[in-house]
mmCIF file of C-alpha atoms in Angstrom:
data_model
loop_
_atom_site.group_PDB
_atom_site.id
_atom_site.type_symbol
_atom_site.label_atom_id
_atom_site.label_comp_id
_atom_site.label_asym_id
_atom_site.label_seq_id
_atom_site.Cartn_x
_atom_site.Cartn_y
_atom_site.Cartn_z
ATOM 1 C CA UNK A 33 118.318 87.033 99.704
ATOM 2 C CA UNK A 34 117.289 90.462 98.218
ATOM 3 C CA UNK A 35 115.838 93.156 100.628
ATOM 4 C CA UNK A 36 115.111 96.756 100.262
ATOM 5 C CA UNK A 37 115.035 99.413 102.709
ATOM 6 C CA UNK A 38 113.009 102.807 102.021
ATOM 7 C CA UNK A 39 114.266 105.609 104.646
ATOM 8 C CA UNK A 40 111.604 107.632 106.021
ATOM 9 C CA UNK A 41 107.658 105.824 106.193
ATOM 10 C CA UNK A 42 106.685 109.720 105.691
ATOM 11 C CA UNK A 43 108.061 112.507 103.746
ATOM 12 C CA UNK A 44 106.486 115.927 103.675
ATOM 13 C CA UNK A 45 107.700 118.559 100.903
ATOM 14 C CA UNK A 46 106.051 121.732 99.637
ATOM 15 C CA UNK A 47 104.425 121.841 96.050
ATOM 16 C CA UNK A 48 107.063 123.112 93.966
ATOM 17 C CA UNK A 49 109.739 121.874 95.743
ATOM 18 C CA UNK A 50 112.158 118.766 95.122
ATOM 19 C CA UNK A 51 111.368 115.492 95.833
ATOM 20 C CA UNK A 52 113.723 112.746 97.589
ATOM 21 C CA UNK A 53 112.688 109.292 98.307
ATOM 22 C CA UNK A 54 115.666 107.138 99.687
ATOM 23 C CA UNK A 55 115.732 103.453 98.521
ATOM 24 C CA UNK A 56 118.533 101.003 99.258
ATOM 25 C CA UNK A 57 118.747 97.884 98.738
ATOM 26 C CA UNK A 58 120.689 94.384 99.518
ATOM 27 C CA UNK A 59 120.959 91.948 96.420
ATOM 28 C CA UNK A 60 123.877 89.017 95.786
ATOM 29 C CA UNK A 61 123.464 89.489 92.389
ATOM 30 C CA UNK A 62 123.122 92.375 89.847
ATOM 31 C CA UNK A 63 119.929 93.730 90.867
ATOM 32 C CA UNK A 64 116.800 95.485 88.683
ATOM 33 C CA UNK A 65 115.290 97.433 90.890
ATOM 34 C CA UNK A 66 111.360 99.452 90.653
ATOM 35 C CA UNK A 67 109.503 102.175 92.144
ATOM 36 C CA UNK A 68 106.003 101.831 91.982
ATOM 37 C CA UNK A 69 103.017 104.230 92.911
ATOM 38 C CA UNK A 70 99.969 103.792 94.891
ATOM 39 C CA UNK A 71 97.622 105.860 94.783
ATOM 40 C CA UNK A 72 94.920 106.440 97.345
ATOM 41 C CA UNK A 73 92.441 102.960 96.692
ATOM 42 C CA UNK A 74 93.750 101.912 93.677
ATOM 43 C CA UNK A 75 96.525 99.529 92.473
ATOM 44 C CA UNK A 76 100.404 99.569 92.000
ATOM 45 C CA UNK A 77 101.342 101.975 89.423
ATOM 46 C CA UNK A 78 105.328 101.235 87.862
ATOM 47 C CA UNK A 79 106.871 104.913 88.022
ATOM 48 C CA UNK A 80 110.162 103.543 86.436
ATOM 49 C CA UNK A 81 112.857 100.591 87.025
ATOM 50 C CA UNK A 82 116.686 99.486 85.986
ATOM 51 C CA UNK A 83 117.401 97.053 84.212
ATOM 52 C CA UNK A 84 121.404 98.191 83.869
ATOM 53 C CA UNK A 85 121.284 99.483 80.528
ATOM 54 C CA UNK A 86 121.899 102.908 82.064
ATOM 55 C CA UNK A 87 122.628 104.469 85.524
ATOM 56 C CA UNK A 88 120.096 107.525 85.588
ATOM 57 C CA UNK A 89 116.681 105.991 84.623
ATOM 58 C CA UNK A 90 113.940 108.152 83.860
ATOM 59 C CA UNK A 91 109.907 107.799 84.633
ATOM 60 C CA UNK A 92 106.792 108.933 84.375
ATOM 61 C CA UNK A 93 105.459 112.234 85.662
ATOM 62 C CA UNK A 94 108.837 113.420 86.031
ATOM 63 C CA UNK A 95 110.405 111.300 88.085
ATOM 64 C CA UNK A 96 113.580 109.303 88.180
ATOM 65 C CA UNK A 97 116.155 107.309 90.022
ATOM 66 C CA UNK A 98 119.815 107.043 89.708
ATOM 67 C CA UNK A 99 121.335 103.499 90.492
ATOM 68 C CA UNK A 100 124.730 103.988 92.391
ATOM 69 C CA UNK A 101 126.390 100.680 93.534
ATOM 70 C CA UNK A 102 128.915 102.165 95.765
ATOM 71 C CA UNK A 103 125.726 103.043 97.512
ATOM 72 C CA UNK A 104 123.421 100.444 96.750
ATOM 73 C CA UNK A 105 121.204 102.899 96.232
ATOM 74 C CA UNK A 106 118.264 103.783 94.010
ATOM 75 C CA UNK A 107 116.880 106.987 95.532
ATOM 76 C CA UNK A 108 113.915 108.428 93.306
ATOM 77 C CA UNK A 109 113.549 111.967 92.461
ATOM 78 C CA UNK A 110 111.547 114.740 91.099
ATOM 79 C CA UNK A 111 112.754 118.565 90.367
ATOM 80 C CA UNK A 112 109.203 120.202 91.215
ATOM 81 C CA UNK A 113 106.571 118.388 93.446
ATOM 82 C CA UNK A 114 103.169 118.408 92.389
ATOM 83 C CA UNK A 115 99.540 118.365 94.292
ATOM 84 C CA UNK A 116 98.737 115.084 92.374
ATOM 85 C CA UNK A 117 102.482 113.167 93.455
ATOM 86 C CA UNK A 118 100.582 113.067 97.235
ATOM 87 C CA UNK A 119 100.234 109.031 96.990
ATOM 88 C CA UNK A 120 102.547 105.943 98.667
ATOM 89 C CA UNK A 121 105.888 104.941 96.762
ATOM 90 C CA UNK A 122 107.444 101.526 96.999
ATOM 91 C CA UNK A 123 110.689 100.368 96.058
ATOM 92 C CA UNK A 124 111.034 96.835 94.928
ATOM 93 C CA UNK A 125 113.954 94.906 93.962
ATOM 94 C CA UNK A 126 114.351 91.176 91.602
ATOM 95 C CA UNK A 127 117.175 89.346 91.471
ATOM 96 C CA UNK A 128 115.787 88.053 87.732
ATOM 97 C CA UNK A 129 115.196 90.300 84.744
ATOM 98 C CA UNK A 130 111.601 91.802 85.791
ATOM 99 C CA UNK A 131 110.643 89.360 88.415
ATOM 100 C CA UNK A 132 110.360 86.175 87.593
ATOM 101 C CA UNK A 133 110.715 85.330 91.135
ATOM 102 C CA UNK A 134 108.554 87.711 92.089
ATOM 103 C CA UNK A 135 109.468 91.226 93.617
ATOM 104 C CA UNK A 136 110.457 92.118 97.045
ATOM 105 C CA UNK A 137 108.816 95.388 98.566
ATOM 106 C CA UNK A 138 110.294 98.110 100.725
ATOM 107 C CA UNK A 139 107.629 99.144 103.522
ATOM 108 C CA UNK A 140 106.458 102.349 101.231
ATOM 109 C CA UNK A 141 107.237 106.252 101.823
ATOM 110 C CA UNK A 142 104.046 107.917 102.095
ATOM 111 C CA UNK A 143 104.086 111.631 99.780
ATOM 112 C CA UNK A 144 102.972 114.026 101.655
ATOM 113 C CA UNK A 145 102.521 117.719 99.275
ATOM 114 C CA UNK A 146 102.047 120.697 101.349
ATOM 115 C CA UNK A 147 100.238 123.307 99.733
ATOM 116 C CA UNK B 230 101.004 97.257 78.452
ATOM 117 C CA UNK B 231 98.709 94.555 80.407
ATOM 118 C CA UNK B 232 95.735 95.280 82.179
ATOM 119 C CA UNK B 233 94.685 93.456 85.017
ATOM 120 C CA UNK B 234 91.151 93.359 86.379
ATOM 121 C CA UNK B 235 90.074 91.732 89.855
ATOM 122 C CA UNK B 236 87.073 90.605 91.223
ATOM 123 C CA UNK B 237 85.771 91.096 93.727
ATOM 124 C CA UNK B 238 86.882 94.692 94.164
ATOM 125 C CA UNK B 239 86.371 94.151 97.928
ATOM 126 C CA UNK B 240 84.271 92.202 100.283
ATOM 127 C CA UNK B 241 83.301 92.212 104.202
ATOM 128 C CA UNK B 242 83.149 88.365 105.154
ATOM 129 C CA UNK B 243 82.597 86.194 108.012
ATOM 130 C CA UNK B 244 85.149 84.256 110.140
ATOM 131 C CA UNK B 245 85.603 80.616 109.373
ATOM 132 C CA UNK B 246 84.561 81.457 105.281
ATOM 133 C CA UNK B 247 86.233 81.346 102.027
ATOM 134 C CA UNK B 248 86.553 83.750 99.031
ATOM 135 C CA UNK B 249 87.769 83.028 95.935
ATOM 136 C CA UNK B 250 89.535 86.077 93.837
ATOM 137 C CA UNK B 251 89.348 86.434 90.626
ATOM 138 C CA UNK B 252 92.492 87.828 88.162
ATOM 139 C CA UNK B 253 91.762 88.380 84.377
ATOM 140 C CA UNK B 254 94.819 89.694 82.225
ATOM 141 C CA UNK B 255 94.064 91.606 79.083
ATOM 142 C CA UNK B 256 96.711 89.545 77.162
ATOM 143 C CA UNK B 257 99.139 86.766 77.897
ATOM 144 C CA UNK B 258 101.269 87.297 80.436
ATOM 145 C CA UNK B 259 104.763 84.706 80.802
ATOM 146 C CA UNK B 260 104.309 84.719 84.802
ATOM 147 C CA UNK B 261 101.397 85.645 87.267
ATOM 148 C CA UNK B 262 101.905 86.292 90.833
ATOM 149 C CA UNK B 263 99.745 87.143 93.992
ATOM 150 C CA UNK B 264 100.612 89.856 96.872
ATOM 151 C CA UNK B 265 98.957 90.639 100.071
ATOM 152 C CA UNK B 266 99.420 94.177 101.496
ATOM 153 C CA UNK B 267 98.553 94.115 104.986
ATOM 154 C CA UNK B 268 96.844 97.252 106.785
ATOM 155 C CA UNK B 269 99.960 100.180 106.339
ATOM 156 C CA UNK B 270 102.038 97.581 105.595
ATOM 157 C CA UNK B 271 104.170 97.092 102.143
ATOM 158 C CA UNK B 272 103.391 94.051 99.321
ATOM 159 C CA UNK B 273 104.289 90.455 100.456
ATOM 160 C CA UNK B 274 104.487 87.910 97.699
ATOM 161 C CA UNK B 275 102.187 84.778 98.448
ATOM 162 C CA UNK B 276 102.932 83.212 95.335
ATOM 163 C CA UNK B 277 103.416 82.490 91.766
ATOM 164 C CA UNK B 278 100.803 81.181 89.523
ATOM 165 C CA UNK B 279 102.038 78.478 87.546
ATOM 166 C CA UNK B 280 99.993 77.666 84.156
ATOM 167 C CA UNK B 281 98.336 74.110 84.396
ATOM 168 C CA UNK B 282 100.650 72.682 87.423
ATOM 169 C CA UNK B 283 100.319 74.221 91.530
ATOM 170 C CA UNK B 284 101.405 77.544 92.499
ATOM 171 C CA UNK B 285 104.865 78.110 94.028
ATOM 172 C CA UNK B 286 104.380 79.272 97.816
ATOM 173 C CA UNK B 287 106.704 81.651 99.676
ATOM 174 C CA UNK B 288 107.866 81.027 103.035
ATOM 175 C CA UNK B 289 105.031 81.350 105.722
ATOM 176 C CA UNK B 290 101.974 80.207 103.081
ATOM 177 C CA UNK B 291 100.695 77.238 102.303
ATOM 178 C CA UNK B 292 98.346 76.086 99.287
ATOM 179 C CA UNK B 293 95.473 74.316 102.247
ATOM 180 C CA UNK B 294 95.110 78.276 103.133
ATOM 181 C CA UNK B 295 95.254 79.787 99.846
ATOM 182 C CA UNK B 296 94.566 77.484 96.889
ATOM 183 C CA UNK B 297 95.779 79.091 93.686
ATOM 184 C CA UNK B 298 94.352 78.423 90.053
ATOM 185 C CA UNK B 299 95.780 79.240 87.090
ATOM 186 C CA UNK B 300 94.220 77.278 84.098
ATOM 187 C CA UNK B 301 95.111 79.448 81.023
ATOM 188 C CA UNK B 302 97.448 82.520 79.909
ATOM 189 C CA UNK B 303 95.494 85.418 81.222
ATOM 190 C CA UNK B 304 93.289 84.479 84.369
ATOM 191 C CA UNK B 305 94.249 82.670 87.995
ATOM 192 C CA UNK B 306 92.187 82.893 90.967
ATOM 193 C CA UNK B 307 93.146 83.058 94.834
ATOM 194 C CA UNK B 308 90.861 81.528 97.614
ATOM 195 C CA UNK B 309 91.472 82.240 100.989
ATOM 196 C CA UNK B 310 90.094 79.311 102.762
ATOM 197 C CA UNK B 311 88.410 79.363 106.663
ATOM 198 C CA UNK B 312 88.699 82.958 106.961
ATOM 199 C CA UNK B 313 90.168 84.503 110.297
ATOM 200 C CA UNK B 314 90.240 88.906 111.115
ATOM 201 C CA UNK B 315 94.136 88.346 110.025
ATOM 202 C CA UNK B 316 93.525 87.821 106.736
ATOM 203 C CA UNK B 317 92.246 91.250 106.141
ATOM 204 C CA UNK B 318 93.933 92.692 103.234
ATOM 205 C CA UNK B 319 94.185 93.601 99.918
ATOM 206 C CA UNK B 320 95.085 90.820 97.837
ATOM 207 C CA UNK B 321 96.886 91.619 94.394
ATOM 208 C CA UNK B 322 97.554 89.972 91.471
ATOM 209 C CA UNK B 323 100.585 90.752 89.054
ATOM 210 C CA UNK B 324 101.058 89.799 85.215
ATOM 211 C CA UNK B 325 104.744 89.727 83.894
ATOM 212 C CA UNK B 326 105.053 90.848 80.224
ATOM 213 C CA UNK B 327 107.024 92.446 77.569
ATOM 214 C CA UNK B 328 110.192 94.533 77.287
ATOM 215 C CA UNK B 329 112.224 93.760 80.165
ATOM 216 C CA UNK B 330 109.580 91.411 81.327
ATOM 217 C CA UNK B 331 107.658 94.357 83.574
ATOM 218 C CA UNK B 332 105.295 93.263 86.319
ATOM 219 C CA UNK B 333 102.016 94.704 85.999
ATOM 220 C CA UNK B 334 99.474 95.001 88.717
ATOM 221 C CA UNK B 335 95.654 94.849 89.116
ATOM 222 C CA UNK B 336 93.982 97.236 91.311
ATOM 223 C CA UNK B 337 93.950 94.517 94.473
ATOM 224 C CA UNK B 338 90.512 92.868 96.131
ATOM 225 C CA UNK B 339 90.191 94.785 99.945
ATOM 226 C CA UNK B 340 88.544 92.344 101.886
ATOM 227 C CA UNK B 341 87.750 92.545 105.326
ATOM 228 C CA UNK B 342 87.046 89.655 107.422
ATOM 229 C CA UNK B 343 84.761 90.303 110.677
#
């Protein structure tokens, strides 16, 4: 069975600096994996996800994720961190093309931005 | 992409209740899902809303406790049935559709149960 495990429940960085949120996952098959964003009261958000067309997948707002099997890793990034990236990140990981079994959640980093 | 509405947006209920949650999709969707997200907690798929036949339950829930309707394309509902404090959560709804079959969510029903 799939799993994913996000390192760190909290992350605190200062606005303008770079953003690292660890994701790694288990999967017995070729996995596509997700990060999602929640914002404070509202819904899931899809940042970005890979599908294996391509290694280093690029988002929205500037972020992206690099898939590295050696690792089984799909850390997400961001050069410069903004006020507005202050929200909850999940990883999520499907076993099928975009989930049709469904999606299994890491526990979510919470963004902290530090003015 | 879709967009997902639910109703209600939340609700404070009492113990030993039901609630039934409404999830409209914008435009047809292949696959339809629900999600509960504990307090601090991450997503937990309840189950998949199958068009015109019952839902497919994950491990640990059952259709007596949360009945699942999904009689078209673009709208299911989720009823959580006699109502205990546990069950506070928010309760989401996915859609599944287009490129790469993405899974789109609906801003989740935050119910409370007292």
């Amino acid at each position: 069975a799939q799993s994913v495990t996000q390192l760190g429940s909290h992350v605190s960085v200062s606005e303008g600096a770079l953003v690292l949120l660890r994701c790694n996952y288990s999967s017995s098959v070729p996995p596509y994996l997700f990060w999602y964003v929640q914002y404070p009261n509202q819904g899931l958000q899809l940042l970005l996800k890979y599908t294996s067309a391509a290694t280093l997948v690029k988002g929205i707002n500037g972020f992206e994720a690099e898939f590295k099997k050696s690792e089984t890793s799909f850390h997400l990034t961001k050069p410069s961190a903004h006020m507005s990236d202050a929200a909850e990140y999940f990883c999520a990981v499907s076993d099928s093309g975009g989930g049709a079994d469904g999606l299994t959640f890491g526990k979510g980093t919470h963004l902290i931005i530090q003015p | 992409s879709a967009v997902i509405s639910q109703k209600p947006s939340r609700d404070i209920c009492q113990r030993g209740t039901s609630l039934t949650i409404q999830c409209q999709v914008d435009s047809q969707v292949t696959m339809m899902f629900w999600y509960r997200q504990q307090p601090g907690q991450s997503l937990t798929l309840i189950a998949t809303a199958n068009q015109g036949s019952e839902a497919t339950y994950e491990s640990g829930f059952v259709i007596d406790k949360f009945p699942i309707s999904r009689p078209n394309l673009t709208f299911s509902t989720l009823t959580v049935s006699n109502m205990s404090p546990e069950d506070s959560s928010i309760y989401l709804c996915s859609g599944l559709q287009g490129e790469g079959e993405t899974q789109y969510f609906g801003p989740g029903t935050r119910l409370l149960v007292l």
